[in-house]
Amino acid sequence: LTHGRMVPWVAFGMPTIRLLPLLLLPAALPAQRPVPFTPGMTITASTRIAPGRYRIPATDSVGIIVRGRGITLDLRGVELVGDTVRSQPDRFTGDGILIDGGSDITVRGVTVRGVKHGLVARGTRGLRLLDSDFSYNQKPRLYSGIEKESLVDWLSFHQNEKREWLRHGAGVYLEGVTGGEIRNVTVRQGMNGLMLTGTDSLLIWNNDFSYNSGLGIGMYRSSYNRILHNRIDYDVRGYSHRFYNRGQDSAGLLMYEQSCFNVVAHNSVTHGGDGLFLWAGQSTMDT
């Protein structure tokens, strides 16, 4: 039941859910003892971080690194903060969380502020990102004024073969991720919301990627994903009421460079530079 309506999940390839008898459910596991946060810590087994507000050094470092298989990182009640000067978001650096390869990894309940990228995952199979907030992270300065537009502010997403998309901030950046779920994740007031490169077979649903200065969701060579019931509104750049409304290539949903076989349904994508920006890609044009 989503937004007051029953969703026909079978149409999107979701398996039928069967309720098991109570006697077949496993006994409750003992509560995991939380561990303190240490900047740059590496997680290799399921871990719960003690709730609290923690500072990440304002450098190009990473707050938490995750490596391994079958890991649940429980960050409920944890806020990771990089730079605290919100009036200068173009100066934010570093990453909140880096998931380096691995499989069957779940990250839950974290809030990340004041960094360039809230969470980056590379080469991961079976990633679940749940109930988290990656708002108020890096975005470049806007040079367009109220009465005059600056062409410097126009965006370009034509190339990402050498990770060009990483030059701007993002709430979540996934590269080479296969399978998993992104649910109840919020990214607002940053540059980009969710960025996918070479990423396949994700269920992306019930998220909020609104009020960003670039893209709500960006896709590059990413296929077989399901994007359902998300709010992707007001992702716009270069607009001044009654003076100019160019958008400057911002968009709610960008599907780029041979992104194929994706299902996009029941989303709200309004008031953006573009709603859907769809292009076959530079290599397709060149060949």
PDB file of N, CA and C in Angstrom, residues 155-159 165 192 194-196 214-222 227 232 235 249-257 259 262 264 269 274-280:
ATOM      1  N   LEU A 155      25.367  23.231 -17.069  1.00  0.00           N
ATOM      2  CA  LEU A 155      25.921  21.939 -16.692  1.00  0.00           C
ATOM      3  C   LEU A 155      26.190  21.089 -17.926  1.00  0.00           C
ATOM      4  N   SER A 156      27.065  20.105 -17.777  1.00  0.00           N
ATOM      5  CA  SER A 156      27.340  19.154 -18.850  1.00  0.00           C
ATOM      6  C   SER A 156      27.551  17.780 -18.235  1.00  0.00           C
ATOM      7  N   PHE A 157      26.757  16.816 -18.709  1.00  0.00           N
ATOM      8  CA  PHE A 157      26.885  15.441 -18.225  1.00  0.00           C
ATOM      9  C   PHE A 157      27.264  14.490 -19.359  1.00  0.00           C
ATOM     10  N   HIS A 158      27.892  15.025 -20.422  1.00  0.00           N
ATOM     11  CA  HIS A 158      28.125  14.232 -21.620  1.00  0.00           C
ATOM     12  C   HIS A 158      29.127  13.111 -21.409  1.00  0.00           C
ATOM     13  N   GLN A 159      30.093  13.302 -20.535  1.00  0.00           N
ATOM     14  CA  GLN A 159      31.143  12.299 -20.354  1.00  0.00           C
ATOM     15  C   GLN A 159      31.203  11.850 -18.901  1.00  0.00           C
ATOM     16  N   TRP A 165      31.592  12.872 -13.561  1.00  0.00           N
ATOM     17  CA  TRP A 165      30.443  13.296 -12.749  1.00  0.00           C
ATOM     18  C   TRP A 165      30.809  13.532 -11.288  1.00  0.00           C
ATOM     19  N   ASN A 192      23.486  17.150  -6.629  1.00  0.00           N
ATOM     20  CA  ASN A 192      22.784  16.023  -7.238  1.00  0.00           C
ATOM     21  C   ASN A 192      22.277  15.083  -6.154  1.00  0.00           C
ATOM     22  N   LEU A 194      20.763  11.278  -6.486  1.00  0.00           N
ATOM     23  CA  LEU A 194      21.260   9.919  -6.659  1.00  0.00           C
ATOM     24  C   LEU A 194      21.882   9.803  -8.033  1.00  0.00           C
ATOM     25  N   MET A 195      23.158   9.372  -8.109  1.00  0.00           N
ATOM     26  CA  MET A 195      23.879   9.233  -9.371  1.00  0.00           C
ATOM     27  C   MET A 195      24.253   7.766  -9.569  1.00  0.00           C
ATOM     28  N   LEU A 196      23.905   7.222 -10.744  1.00  0.00           N
ATOM     29  CA  LEU A 196      24.172   5.826 -11.054  1.00  0.00           C
ATOM     30  C   LEU A 196      25.086   5.743 -12.279  1.00  0.00           C
ATOM     31  N   GLY A 214      21.190  20.482  -9.370  1.00  0.00           N
ATOM     32  CA  GLY A 214      21.569  19.827 -10.612  1.00  0.00           C
ATOM     33  C   GLY A 214      20.547  18.787 -11.021  1.00  0.00           C
ATOM     34  N   LEU A 215      20.738  17.551 -10.554  1.00  0.00           N
ATOM     35  CA  LEU A 215      19.880  16.432 -10.914  1.00  0.00           C
ATOM     36  C   LEU A 215      19.241  15.814  -9.675  1.00  0.00           C
ATOM     37  N   GLY A 216      18.022  15.309  -9.863  1.00  0.00           N
ATOM     38  CA  GLY A 216      17.428  14.472  -8.832  1.00  0.00           C
ATOM     39  C   GLY A 216      18.032  13.077  -8.896  1.00  0.00           C
ATOM     40  N   ILE A 217      17.899  12.439 -10.080  1.00  0.00           N
ATOM     41  CA  ILE A 217      18.522  11.138 -10.345  1.00  0.00           C
ATOM     42  C   ILE A 217      19.251  11.236 -11.679  1.00  0.00           C
ATOM     43  N   GLY A 218      20.504  10.800 -11.711  1.00  0.00           N
ATOM     44  CA  GLY A 218      21.284  10.758 -12.942  1.00  0.00           C
ATOM     45  C   GLY A 218      21.719   9.330 -13.227  1.00  0.00           C
ATOM     46  N   MET A 219      21.573   8.889 -14.497  1.00  0.00           N
ATOM     47  CA  MET A 219      21.896   7.515 -14.868  1.00  0.00           C
ATOM     48  C   MET A 219      22.846   7.515 -16.065  1.00  0.00           C
ATOM     49  N   TYR A 220      23.911   6.729 -15.969  1.00  0.00           N
ATOM     50  CA  TYR A 220      24.922   6.625 -17.034  1.00  0.00           C
ATOM     51  C   TYR A 220      25.264   5.155 -17.217  1.00  0.00           C
ATOM     52  N   ARG A 221      24.957   4.599 -18.383  1.00  0.00           N
ATOM     53  CA  ARG A 221      25.166   3.180 -18.647  1.00  0.00           C
ATOM     54  C   ARG A 221      24.562   2.324 -17.531  1.00  0.00           C
ATOM     55  N   SER A 222      23.366   2.636 -17.124  1.00  0.00           N
ATOM     56  CA  SER A 222      22.708   1.941 -16.012  1.00  0.00           C
ATOM     57  C   SER A 222      21.369   1.387 -16.490  1.00  0.00           C
ATOM     58  N   ILE A 227      12.432   2.423 -10.891  1.00  0.00           N
ATOM     59  CA  ILE A 227      12.379   3.716 -10.203  1.00  0.00           C
ATOM     60  C   ILE A 227      10.907   4.030  -9.967  1.00  0.00           C
ATOM     61  N   ILE A 232      10.739  13.732  -7.033  1.00  0.00           N
ATOM     62  CA  ILE A 232      11.929  14.256  -7.715  1.00  0.00           C
ATOM     63  C   ILE A 232      11.549  15.643  -8.232  1.00  0.00           C
ATOM     64  N   ASP A 235      14.167  20.217  -8.938  1.00  0.00           N
ATOM     65  CA  ASP A 235      15.601  20.106  -9.204  1.00  0.00           C
ATOM     66  C   ASP A 235      15.886  21.043 -10.376  1.00  0.00           C
ATOM     67  N   ASP A 249      20.346  22.867 -18.062  1.00  0.00           N
ATOM     68  CA  ASP A 249      20.541  21.415 -18.138  1.00  0.00           C
ATOM     69  C   ASP A 249      20.448  20.719 -16.786  1.00  0.00           C
ATOM     70  N   SER A 250      19.792  21.324 -15.831  1.00  0.00           N
ATOM     71  CA  SER A 250      19.386  20.579 -14.645  1.00  0.00           C
ATOM     72  C   SER A 250      18.171  19.736 -15.023  1.00  0.00           C
ATOM     73  N   ALA A 251      17.870  18.734 -14.231  1.00  0.00           N
ATOM     74  CA  ALA A 251      16.754  17.847 -14.568  1.00  0.00           C
ATOM     75  C   ALA A 251      16.339  17.036 -13.355  1.00  0.00           C
ATOM     76  N   GLY A 252      15.085  16.611 -13.369  1.00  0.00           N
ATOM     77  CA  GLY A 252      14.636  15.677 -12.343  1.00  0.00           C
ATOM     78  C   GLY A 252      15.271  14.313 -12.542  1.00  0.00           C
ATOM     79  N   LEU A 253      15.125  13.752 -13.770  1.00  0.00           N
ATOM     80  CA  LEU A 253      15.658  12.436 -14.077  1.00  0.00           C
ATOM     81  C   LEU A 253      16.434  12.496 -15.388  1.00  0.00           C
ATOM     82  N   LEU A 254      17.722  12.207 -15.312  1.00  0.00           N
ATOM     83  CA  LEU A 254      18.593  12.162 -16.489  1.00  0.00           C
ATOM     84  C   LEU A 254      18.918  10.705 -16.797  1.00  0.00           C
ATOM     85  N   MET A 255      18.554  10.241 -18.002  1.00  0.00           N
ATOM     86  CA  MET A 255      18.869   8.873 -18.437  1.00  0.00           C
ATOM     87  C   MET A 255      19.788   9.008 -19.641  1.00  0.00           C
ATOM     88  N   TYR A 256      21.044   8.604 -19.476  1.00  0.00           N
ATOM     89  CA  TYR A 256      22.102   8.995 -20.403  1.00  0.00           C
ATOM     90  C   TYR A 256      22.933   7.793 -20.828  1.00  0.00           C
ATOM     91  N   GLU A 257      23.510   7.898 -21.994  1.00  0.00           N
ATOM     92  CA  GLU A 257      24.560   7.006 -22.478  1.00  0.00           C
ATOM     93  C   GLU A 257      24.189   5.529 -22.338  1.00  0.00           C
ATOM     94  N   SER A 259      21.527   3.820 -21.314  1.00  0.00           N
ATOM     95  CA  SER A 259      20.795   3.286 -20.166  1.00  0.00           C
ATOM     96  C   SER A 259      19.517   2.644 -20.703  1.00  0.00           C
ATOM     97  N   ASN A 262      14.982   0.167 -18.239  1.00  0.00           N
ATOM     98  CA  ASN A 262      14.606   0.664 -16.922  1.00  0.00           C
ATOM     99  C   ASN A 262      13.097   0.898 -16.877  1.00  0.00           C
ATOM    100  N   VAL A 264      10.269   3.222 -15.112  1.00  0.00           N
ATOM    101  CA  VAL A 264      10.044   4.464 -14.359  1.00  0.00           C
ATOM    102  C   VAL A 264       8.543   4.646 -14.238  1.00  0.00           C
ATOM    103  N   VAL A 269       7.733  14.280 -10.791  1.00  0.00           N
ATOM    104  CA  VAL A 269       8.928  14.940 -11.332  1.00  0.00           C
ATOM    105  C   VAL A 269       8.474  16.282 -11.905  1.00  0.00           C
ATOM    106  N   ASP A 274      14.582  20.271 -16.489  1.00  0.00           N
ATOM    107  CA  ASP A 274      13.844  19.340 -17.338  1.00  0.00           C
ATOM    108  C   ASP A 274      13.163  18.346 -16.412  1.00  0.00           C
ATOM    109  N   GLY A 275      12.110  17.723 -16.911  1.00  0.00           N
ATOM    110  CA  GLY A 275      11.529  16.618 -16.154  1.00  0.00           C
ATOM    111  C   GLY A 275      12.350  15.382 -16.421  1.00  0.00           C
ATOM    112  N   LEU A 276      12.180  14.809 -17.621  1.00  0.00           N
ATOM    113  CA  LEU A 276      12.974  13.685 -18.079  1.00  0.00           C
ATOM    114  C   LEU A 276      13.931  14.167 -19.159  1.00  0.00           C
ATOM    115  N   PHE A 277      15.221  13.968 -18.944  1.00  0.00           N
ATOM    116  CA  PHE A 277      16.258  14.299 -19.918  1.00  0.00           C
ATOM    117  C   PHE A 277      16.804  12.954 -20.411  1.00  0.00           C
ATOM    118  N   LEU A 278      16.494  12.615 -21.661  1.00  0.00           N
ATOM    119  CA  LEU A 278      16.851  11.310 -22.209  1.00  0.00           C
ATOM    120  C   LEU A 278      17.741  11.496 -23.428  1.00  0.00           C
ATOM    121  N   TRP A 279      18.920  10.843 -23.409  1.00  0.00           N
ATOM    122  CA  TRP A 279      19.830  10.940 -24.553  1.00  0.00           C
ATOM    123  C   TRP A 279      20.593   9.632 -24.706  1.00  0.00           C
ATOM    124  N   ALA A 280      20.759   9.190 -25.966  1.00  0.00           N
ATOM    125  CA  ALA A 280      21.410   7.913 -26.214  1.00  0.00           C
ATOM    126  C   ALA A 280      22.879   7.918 -25.807  1.00  0.00           C
TER     127      ALA A 280
END
